[in-house]
Amino acid sequence: MRVVVTGGAGFVGGHIVEQLVGQGADVVVVDSLVAHREPPTLPAAADLRVVDVRDEDAVARAVAGADAVCHQAARVGLGVDLDDVTAYVSDNDLGTAVLLRALWRRRFAGRLVVASSMVVYGEGRYRCAAHGVVEPGPRRVDDLDAGRFEPPCPACGAPLTWDRVGEDAPLDPRNVYAATKVHTEHLAAVYGRETGASVCALRYHNVYGPRMPRDTPYAGVASIFRSALAAGEPPRVFEDGGQLRDFVHVRDVARANVLALASAWNGALNVASGDPHSVLDLATALCAAAGPGAPEPEVTGEYRLGDVRHVVASPARAAQVLGFEARTDFAGGLAEFAHAPLRP
């Protein structure tokens, strides 16, 4: 099977390529390498094309003869502010559109798996004791400034309890990156309807693991904390540290992609461990795994308006339709990650 992996030299993409090559697939990697300060770590058998996914001619050549496409290329992370909007839309929306047009012109009707994210949900799922399942409104600056981080019931103002988010939940992107991920899903779904190709969007939760990019404004929280510890500094935990997330190991995410490529199931799937932890739990576990002398986490009370409070996924559908269940537990994964190499 010939598989094209866009962004295949990246964090998640590189692990996908390793697993595909290990299973004997013929893998073409499409990656601009602009995010790499050093040559990427890829199996020798992978055919690396140093190509920007927005380069129509080069992408058309790369997808020739493809049986399946795994679209990982994207500008990731929350970004700094709205000054990033054109870069996100160009890399993510236009990049996806160029890829899909290249596939259309090749009459590709094979398997298409695209990387999405839990950020498409906005806030997670909440219940009010009086009003049942409710959707909190956007976070308010005056609440956050006062340290009121938990969203109240929009009907009565009472405290809410979190619940697991299923794939049928309404989409509510609350930052530019999230909006581009929704658009990627929608464009890919349109392609599937027009061509008969089977299309699956994998909504990654908080991915961490070896070869994660070092601390940048676009890095994930696990990388930011890990980089702080490497510099001998305490991880700075925003809000009160109580934000709940699902931290899923990159090897599990790669395996979910490989399973999805071998499936014909259409639609979106959560890729999550099913074992939620707070951001403070993450920082504390990393500090403990770093060994004697490591600093303790520092809870700062800072916030980013585009962040959400709790997002915890239901992994049930991925288990049912792909047979996917995460294998790396939180403690074991972070014990490894505390000493694993990061990508410069």
Short mmCIF file of C-alpha atoms in Angstrom, two decimals, residues 111 167 185 198-203 264-269 317:
data_model
loop_
_atom_site.label_atom_id
_atom_site.label_comp_id
_atom_site.label_asym_id
_atom_site.label_seq_id
_atom_site.Cartn_x
_atom_site.Cartn_y
_atom_site.Cartn_z
CA ARG A 111 -8.70 6.36 2.06
CA GLU A 167 -18.17 13.09 18.58
CA GLU A 185 -12.87 18.47 8.68
CA SER A 198 -13.82 7.22 2.67
CA VAL A 199 -12.80 10.02 5.04
CA CYS A 200 -12.01 9.94 8.76
CA ALA A 201 -11.11 12.94 10.94
CA LEU A 202 -9.18 12.09 14.10
CA ARG A 203 -9.73 14.60 16.91
CA ALA A 264 -13.30 2.36 5.77
CA TRP A 265 -15.23 4.06 8.57
CA ASN A 266 -16.41 7.58 7.75
CA GLY A 267 -16.67 10.45 10.23
CA ALA A 268 -14.92 11.95 13.24
CA LEU A 269 -13.31 10.06 16.10
CA ARG A 317 -16.51 5.25 19.36
#
